[in-house]
Amino acid sequence: MKFLVCVKQVVDTSQMEVDPATGRLKRNNANSILNPMDRNALEAALSLRDQTGGRVTVISMGPPQAAAVLKEAISMGADEAYLVTDRAFGGADTLATSYTLASAIRKIGSFDLIFCGMESIDSNTAQIGPEIAATLGISDVSAAIGLSYEKEGYVQVERQFGDDLEVLDMKLPGVVTCTGELNKPRYPSIKGILKKDEVEIHNLTAADLPVDAGRIGMKGSPTQVRQVRPVVPPKKENLRIEGKPAAEAVEELFGAMRKLNLV
Ligand SMILES: Cc1cc2nc3c(=O)[nH]c(=O)nc-3n(C[C@H](O)[C@H](O)[C@H](O)COP(=O)(O)OP(=O)(O)OC[C@H]3O[C@@H](n4cnc5c(N)ncnc54)[C@H](O)[C@@H]3O)c2cc1C
């Protein structure tokens, strides 16, 4: 089977800084890591490849330094890697990002199963996987906590829904987004670490893709970041009821709770 895994280079949330002028995250090599749930996505693809045979391709959209996460994926066992990179893609919101990734996926070839992390840690909209599926017109199951391949043409996906466990048969081709509970990602192997410097990362620019220029980057992004500001925790207020008969004090307490919609 042919597997594709979308991996994102994210800002380590412990070192996150926003540029106050632009409202954008300050990104650099030192504070960037492979998005944690993308390790689970990659592990899912590698395990299925171990079971069924085939190839695992990884793809990332980002600046040239995002090649680092593709190399890390190669060291974990991926077979080939594509970096979708061009200044024209800069400033993309989720719609433009998923459109660009879907166009790149179409260009690379057809895949039985596409894996994404459920969400990134630096933007965490959880929209990219379902949007890629919608753009490609294929099936999609989000937030997988279990996955198996038993019946040809389908994967069985488990997801938690409140206190219930949903077990779904998803027709292939499709997209599955993966949670951190899905599996335990493997460590890079010595062979993989040696391979990562030999494998060529294929770059795809806007000129290489069948994209409509009005649907990529800032131009193709209907959402705009208007402002980013620190969250100010709500001020806590204490209510003291003193020197009143119990019935009156209880009534006043209930009145205050009613105002806060607590009862
Ligand atoms: C108006 C606006 C402007 C923005 N401008 C910029 C900007 O200038 N520069 C910038 O870096 N970001 C920018 N962003 C953020 C960017 O849109 C998101 O990082 C991107 O759309 C992915 O969203 P997410 O991280 O919430 O994805 P989620 O849906 O939370 O991610 C889920 C999964 O999708 C996959 N995925 C997500 N992104 C990628 C990717 N790039 N490549 C491969 N797989 C991926 C991964 O598997 C990931 O685990 C902007 C956002 C908005 C709204």
Short mmCIF file of C-alpha atoms and ligand atoms in Angstrom, two decimals:
data_model
loop_
_atom_site.label_atom_id
_atom_site.label_comp_id
_atom_site.label_asym_id
_atom_site.label_seq_id
_atom_site.Cartn_x
_atom_site.Cartn_y
_atom_site.Cartn_z
CA MET A 1 0.00 0.00 0.00
CA LYS A 2 1.06 3.60 -0.53
CA PHE A 3 1.08 5.77 2.58
CA LEU A 4 1.62 9.50 2.90
CA VAL A 5 2.28 11.31 6.17
CA CYS A 6 1.92 15.08 6.56
CA VAL A 7 4.47 16.42 9.03
CA LYS A 8 4.72 19.96 10.30
CA GLN A 9 7.69 21.77 11.79
CA VAL A 10 6.28 23.56 14.81
CA VAL A 11 7.50 25.97 17.42
CA ASP A 12 8.25 24.25 20.70
CA THR A 13 5.47 25.67 22.88
CA SER A 14 7.85 26.08 25.82
CA GLN A 15 9.77 28.61 23.69
CA MET A 16 6.90 30.26 21.87
CA GLU A 17 7.15 34.01 21.07
CA VAL A 18 4.79 36.13 18.99
CA ASP A 19 5.98 39.12 16.97
CA PRO A 20 3.77 41.90 18.39
CA ALA A 21 3.91 43.89 15.12
CA THR A 22 2.69 41.11 12.79
CA GLY A 23 0.93 38.80 15.24
CA ARG A 24 2.93 35.88 13.78
CA LEU A 25 4.96 33.29 15.62
CA LYS A 26 8.67 33.87 15.66
CA ARG A 27 10.14 30.74 14.09
CA ASN A 28 13.77 29.67 13.95
CA ASN A 29 15.73 26.42 13.87
CA ALA A 30 16.53 26.51 17.58
CA ASN A 31 12.91 26.56 18.74
CA SER A 32 11.49 24.23 16.07
CA ILE A 33 10.56 20.56 16.45
CA LEU A 34 8.56 17.87 14.65
CA ASN A 35 4.93 18.23 15.74
CA PRO A 36 4.46 15.51 18.42
CA MET A 37 1.27 13.94 16.99
CA ASP A 38 2.95 13.68 13.59
CA ARG A 39 5.25 11.08 15.18
CA ASN A 40 2.12 9.05 15.93
CA ALA A 41 0.92 9.59 12.35
CA LEU A 42 4.28 8.39 11.04
CA GLU A 43 4.30 5.39 13.40
CA ALA A 44 0.83 4.39 12.13
CA ALA A 45 2.05 4.48 8.52
CA LEU A 46 5.29 2.62 9.30
CA SER A 47 3.44 -0.12 11.22
CA LEU A 48 0.97 -0.64 8.38
CA ARG A 49 3.84 -0.71 5.89
CA ASP A 50 5.48 -3.39 8.06
CA GLN A 51 2.21 -5.35 7.87
CA THR A 52 1.22 -4.88 4.22
CA GLY A 53 4.39 -3.79 2.44
CA GLY A 54 4.58 -0.63 0.36
CA ARG A 55 6.09 2.81 0.78
CA VAL A 56 5.84 5.67 3.22
CA THR A 57 6.20 9.17 1.78
CA VAL A 58 6.41 12.22 4.02
CA ILE A 59 5.48 15.76 3.05
CA SER A 60 5.81 19.11 4.75
CA MET A 61 4.93 22.64 3.71
CA GLY A 62 7.17 25.27 5.17
CA PRO A 63 10.38 27.26 4.77
CA PRO A 64 13.62 25.49 3.71
CA GLN A 65 14.52 24.72 7.35
CA ALA A 66 11.42 22.48 7.58
CA ALA A 67 13.58 19.91 5.74
CA ALA A 68 14.85 19.04 9.25
CA VAL A 69 11.54 17.36 10.21
CA LEU A 70 11.50 15.42 6.94
CA LYS A 71 15.00 14.14 7.68
CA GLU A 72 13.86 13.13 11.14
CA ALA A 73 10.99 11.20 9.56
CA ILE A 74 13.47 9.47 7.22
CA SER A 75 15.57 8.50 10.24
CA MET A 76 12.45 6.92 11.79
CA GLY A 77 11.89 4.84 8.64
CA ALA A 78 10.07 6.88 5.95
CA ASP A 79 11.12 6.06 2.38
CA GLU A 80 10.95 9.43 0.62
CA ALA A 81 10.31 13.08 1.42
CA TYR A 82 8.84 16.18 -0.23
CA LEU A 83 9.17 19.78 0.94
CA VAL A 84 6.54 22.18 -0.40
CA THR A 85 8.32 25.48 -0.19
CA ASP A 86 8.00 28.85 -1.88
CA ARG A 87 7.67 32.46 -0.74
CA ALA A 88 4.34 32.46 -2.57
CA PHE A 89 2.97 30.03 0.08
CA GLY A 90 3.87 32.38 2.98
CA GLY A 91 1.08 33.77 5.17
CA ALA A 92 -1.24 30.87 4.33
CA ASP A 93 -4.19 30.18 6.63
CA THR A 94 -5.54 26.64 7.01
CA LEU A 95 -7.62 26.78 3.81
CA ALA A 96 -4.65 27.87 1.67
CA THR A 97 -2.34 25.42 3.49
CA SER A 98 -4.60 22.42 2.92
CA TYR A 99 -5.27 23.43 -0.70
CA THR A 100 -1.51 23.68 -1.34
CA LEU A 101 -0.77 20.37 0.41
CA ALA A 102 -3.62 18.64 -1.47
CA SER A 103 -2.28 20.00 -4.78
CA ALA A 104 1.20 18.71 -3.91
CA ILE A 105 -0.23 15.31 -2.96
CA ARG A 106 -2.03 15.11 -6.33
CA LYS A 107 1.21 16.00 -8.08
CA ILE A 108 3.28 13.35 -6.23
CA GLY A 109 0.87 10.52 -6.96
CA SER A 110 -2.05 8.58 -5.54
CA PHE A 111 -2.05 7.22 -2.00
CA ASP A 112 -4.18 4.60 -0.27
CA LEU A 113 -3.94 6.23 3.12
CA ILE A 114 -2.89 9.72 4.21
CA PHE A 115 -2.01 10.35 7.84
CA CYS A 116 -1.90 13.65 9.69
CA GLY A 117 -1.51 14.53 13.33
CA MET A 118 -4.87 15.42 14.89
CA GLU A 119 -3.58 18.92 15.59
CA SER A 120 -0.39 20.92 15.70
CA ILE A 121 0.91 22.32 18.97
CA ASP A 122 1.56 25.81 17.62
CA SER A 123 -1.64 26.56 15.74
CA ASN A 124 -3.84 23.59 16.75
CA THR A 125 -6.86 24.18 14.56
CA ALA A 126 -7.20 20.42 13.74
CA GLN A 127 -8.49 21.51 10.32
CA ILE A 128 -5.73 20.43 7.94
CA GLY A 129 -6.47 16.68 7.75
CA PRO A 130 -10.22 17.03 7.12
CA GLU A 131 -9.60 19.89 4.67
CA ILE A 132 -7.09 17.82 2.67
CA ALA A 133 -9.65 14.99 2.51
CA ALA A 134 -12.39 17.40 1.39
CA THR A 135 -10.14 18.96 -1.28
CA LEU A 136 -9.14 15.54 -2.62
CA GLY A 137 -12.72 14.24 -2.31
CA ILE A 138 -11.76 11.19 -0.20
CA SER A 139 -12.85 9.71 3.17
CA ASP A 140 -11.74 11.13 6.49
CA VAL A 141 -11.75 10.07 10.12
CA SER A 142 -10.36 12.40 12.77
CA ALA A 143 -8.81 11.80 16.19
CA ALA A 144 -7.93 8.09 15.86
CA ILE A 145 -7.00 6.25 19.05
CA GLY A 146 -6.86 2.84 17.35
CA LEU A 147 -6.24 1.62 13.81
CA SER A 148 -6.11 -1.74 12.05
CA TYR A 149 -6.17 -3.12 8.52
CA GLU A 150 -8.16 -6.32 8.24
CA LYS A 151 -10.45 -5.97 5.23
CA GLU A 152 -9.18 -5.08 1.76
CA GLY A 153 -10.10 -1.55 0.72
CA TYR A 154 -10.88 -0.41 4.29
CA VAL A 155 -9.14 0.53 7.52
CA GLN A 156 -10.82 0.15 10.89
CA VAL A 157 -10.45 3.27 12.99
CA GLU A 158 -11.34 3.70 16.65
CA ARG A 159 -12.12 7.06 18.15
CA GLN A 160 -13.40 8.13 21.53
CA PHE A 161 -16.70 9.94 21.59
CA GLY A 162 -17.43 11.13 25.13
CA ASP A 163 -17.54 7.93 27.19
CA ASP A 164 -18.13 5.77 24.10
CA LEU A 165 -15.72 4.14 21.72
CA GLU A 166 -16.64 4.50 18.05
CA VAL A 167 -15.35 1.80 15.69
CA LEU A 168 -15.53 2.85 12.06
CA ASP A 169 -14.74 1.17 8.76
CA MET A 170 -13.20 3.82 6.55
CA LYS A 171 -13.17 3.21 2.81
CA LEU A 172 -9.83 3.82 1.12
CA PRO A 173 -8.43 6.12 -0.08
CA GLY A 174 -8.80 8.34 2.94
CA VAL A 175 -7.24 10.56 5.55
CA VAL A 176 -6.84 9.61 9.21
CA THR A 177 -5.77 12.16 11.80
CA CYS A 178 -3.92 10.64 14.75
CA THR A 179 -3.91 11.37 18.48
CA GLY A 180 -1.04 10.80 20.88
CA GLU A 181 -2.90 7.74 22.26
CA LEU A 182 -2.83 5.86 18.95
CA ASN A 183 0.58 4.24 19.39
CA LYS A 184 4.09 4.63 20.76
CA PRO A 185 6.31 6.17 18.08
CA ARG A 186 9.55 4.32 17.37
CA TYR A 187 12.98 5.87 17.84
CA PRO A 188 15.20 6.56 14.82
CA SER A 189 17.32 3.52 13.92
CA ILE A 190 21.07 3.65 13.23
CA LYS A 191 20.28 2.69 9.62
CA GLY A 192 17.72 5.50 9.43
CA ILE A 193 20.12 8.06 10.89
CA LEU A 194 22.69 7.15 8.23
CA LYS A 195 20.02 7.20 5.50
CA LYS A 196 18.68 10.64 6.35
CA ASP A 197 21.77 12.37 4.96
CA GLU A 198 21.71 10.34 1.77
CA VAL A 199 18.05 10.64 0.85
CA GLU A 200 17.23 13.58 -1.40
CA ILE A 201 14.47 15.88 -0.15
CA HIS A 202 12.38 16.72 -3.21
CA ASN A 203 11.45 20.41 -3.25
CA LEU A 204 8.15 21.45 -4.78
CA THR A 205 7.59 25.14 -5.53
CA ALA A 206 4.46 26.93 -6.73
CA ALA A 207 5.70 26.57 -10.32
CA ASP A 208 5.83 22.77 -9.89
CA LEU A 209 2.23 22.46 -8.71
CA PRO A 210 -1.12 22.69 -10.45
CA VAL A 211 -2.20 25.55 -8.17
CA ASP A 212 -4.44 28.53 -8.76
CA ALA A 213 -2.31 31.57 -7.69
CA GLY A 214 -5.38 33.15 -6.07
CA ARG A 215 -5.79 30.18 -3.67
CA ILE A 216 -2.28 30.05 -2.15
CA GLY A 217 -0.41 32.12 0.44
CA MET A 218 -1.86 35.33 1.82
CA LYS A 219 -3.99 35.92 -1.32
CA GLY A 220 -5.73 32.59 -0.91
CA SER A 221 -6.35 33.06 2.83
CA PRO A 222 -9.83 34.29 3.79
CA THR A 223 -8.89 34.52 7.50
CA GLN A 224 -6.62 37.26 8.76
CA VAL A 225 -4.90 37.53 12.14
CA ARG A 226 -6.19 40.89 13.39
CA GLN A 227 -4.37 40.91 16.71
CA VAL A 228 -2.54 38.62 19.11
CA ARG A 229 -2.41 39.58 22.76
CA PRO A 230 -1.69 37.78 26.02
CA VAL A 231 -4.70 36.30 27.80
CA VAL A 232 -5.44 38.19 31.00
CA PRO A 233 -6.85 35.75 33.56
CA PRO A 234 -10.28 36.90 34.83
CA LYS A 235 -10.14 38.81 38.13
CA LYS A 236 -11.35 36.69 41.03
CA GLU A 237 -13.86 38.32 43.34
CA ASN A 238 -14.68 37.13 46.84
CA LEU A 239 -18.13 37.42 48.32
CA ARG A 240 -18.28 37.72 52.09
CA ILE A 241 -21.65 37.53 53.79
CA GLU A 242 -21.34 38.39 57.44
CA GLY A 243 -23.57 39.34 60.31
CA LYS A 244 -26.82 38.17 58.69
CA PRO A 245 -29.31 35.49 59.73
CA ALA A 246 -28.63 32.15 58.02
CA ALA A 247 -31.76 32.26 55.80
CA GLU A 248 -30.91 35.73 54.52
CA ALA A 249 -27.25 34.80 53.97
CA VAL A 250 -28.27 31.69 51.97
CA GLU A 251 -30.71 33.77 49.89
CA GLU A 252 -27.98 36.31 49.11
CA LEU A 253 -25.52 33.54 48.24
CA PHE A 254 -28.06 31.93 45.86
CA GLY A 255 -28.77 35.35 44.31
CA ALA A 256 -25.06 35.81 43.56
CA MET A 257 -24.81 32.26 42.15
CA ARG A 258 -27.89 32.85 39.95
CA LYS A 259 -26.28 35.99 38.50
CA LEU A 260 -23.25 33.89 37.52
CA ASN A 261 -25.52 31.20 36.01
CA LEU A 262 -24.14 28.66 38.48
CA VAL A 263 -27.61 27.48 39.60
C1 LIG B 1 -4.28 34.49 8.56
C2 LIG B 1 -3.25 33.49 8.89
C3 LIG B 1 -1.93 33.75 8.50
C4 LIG B 1 -0.96 32.82 8.78
N1 LIG B 1 0.29 33.08 8.39
C5 LIG B 1 1.27 32.22 8.62
C6 LIG B 1 2.62 32.48 8.22
O1 LIG B 1 2.93 33.51 7.66
N2 LIG B 1 3.55 31.55 8.48
C7 LIG B 1 3.24 30.38 9.10
O2 LIG B 1 4.14 29.55 9.31
N3 LIG B 1 1.99 30.09 9.51
C8 LIG B 1 0.99 30.98 9.29
N4 LIG B 1 -0.27 30.72 9.70
C9 LIG B 1 -0.55 29.43 10.37
C10 LIG B 1 -0.83 28.39 9.31
O3 LIG B 1 -1.99 28.71 8.61
C11 LIG B 1 -1.02 27.06 10.01
O4 LIG B 1 0.20 26.74 10.61
C12 LIG B 1 -1.38 25.97 9.02
O5 LIG B 1 -2.54 26.28 8.30
C13 LIG B 1 -1.63 24.68 9.73
O6 LIG B 1 -2.63 24.86 10.68
P1 LIG B 1 -2.56 24.08 12.04
O7 LIG B 1 -1.16 24.08 12.51
O8 LIG B 1 -3.62 24.64 12.91
O9 LIG B 1 -2.92 22.63 11.56
P2 LIG B 1 -3.69 21.46 12.31
O10 LIG B 1 -4.89 21.18 11.49
O11 LIG B 1 -3.82 21.67 13.77
O12 LIG B 1 -2.61 20.32 12.05
C14 LIG B 1 -2.98 18.96 11.97
C15 LIG B 1 -1.99 18.21 11.16
O13 LIG B 1 -1.98 18.66 9.80
C16 LIG B 1 -0.68 18.48 9.25
N5 LIG B 1 -0.13 19.78 8.90
C17 LIG B 1 -0.45 21.00 9.37
N6 LIG B 1 0.31 21.94 8.79
C18 LIG B 1 1.16 21.30 7.95
C19 LIG B 1 2.21 21.70 7.09
N7 LIG B 1 2.55 23.00 6.96
N8 LIG B 1 2.85 20.77 6.37
C20 LIG B 1 2.52 19.46 6.48
N9 LIG B 1 1.55 19.01 7.29
C21 LIG B 1 0.87 19.92 8.02
C22 LIG B 1 0.16 17.81 10.34
O14 LIG B 1 0.04 16.41 10.22
C23 LIG B 1 -0.55 18.29 11.61
O15 LIG B 1 -0.32 17.44 12.72
C24 LIG B 1 -1.28 31.61 9.48
C25 LIG B 1 -2.59 31.38 9.87
C26 LIG B 1 -3.56 32.31 9.59
C27 LIG B 1 -4.97 32.05 10.05
#
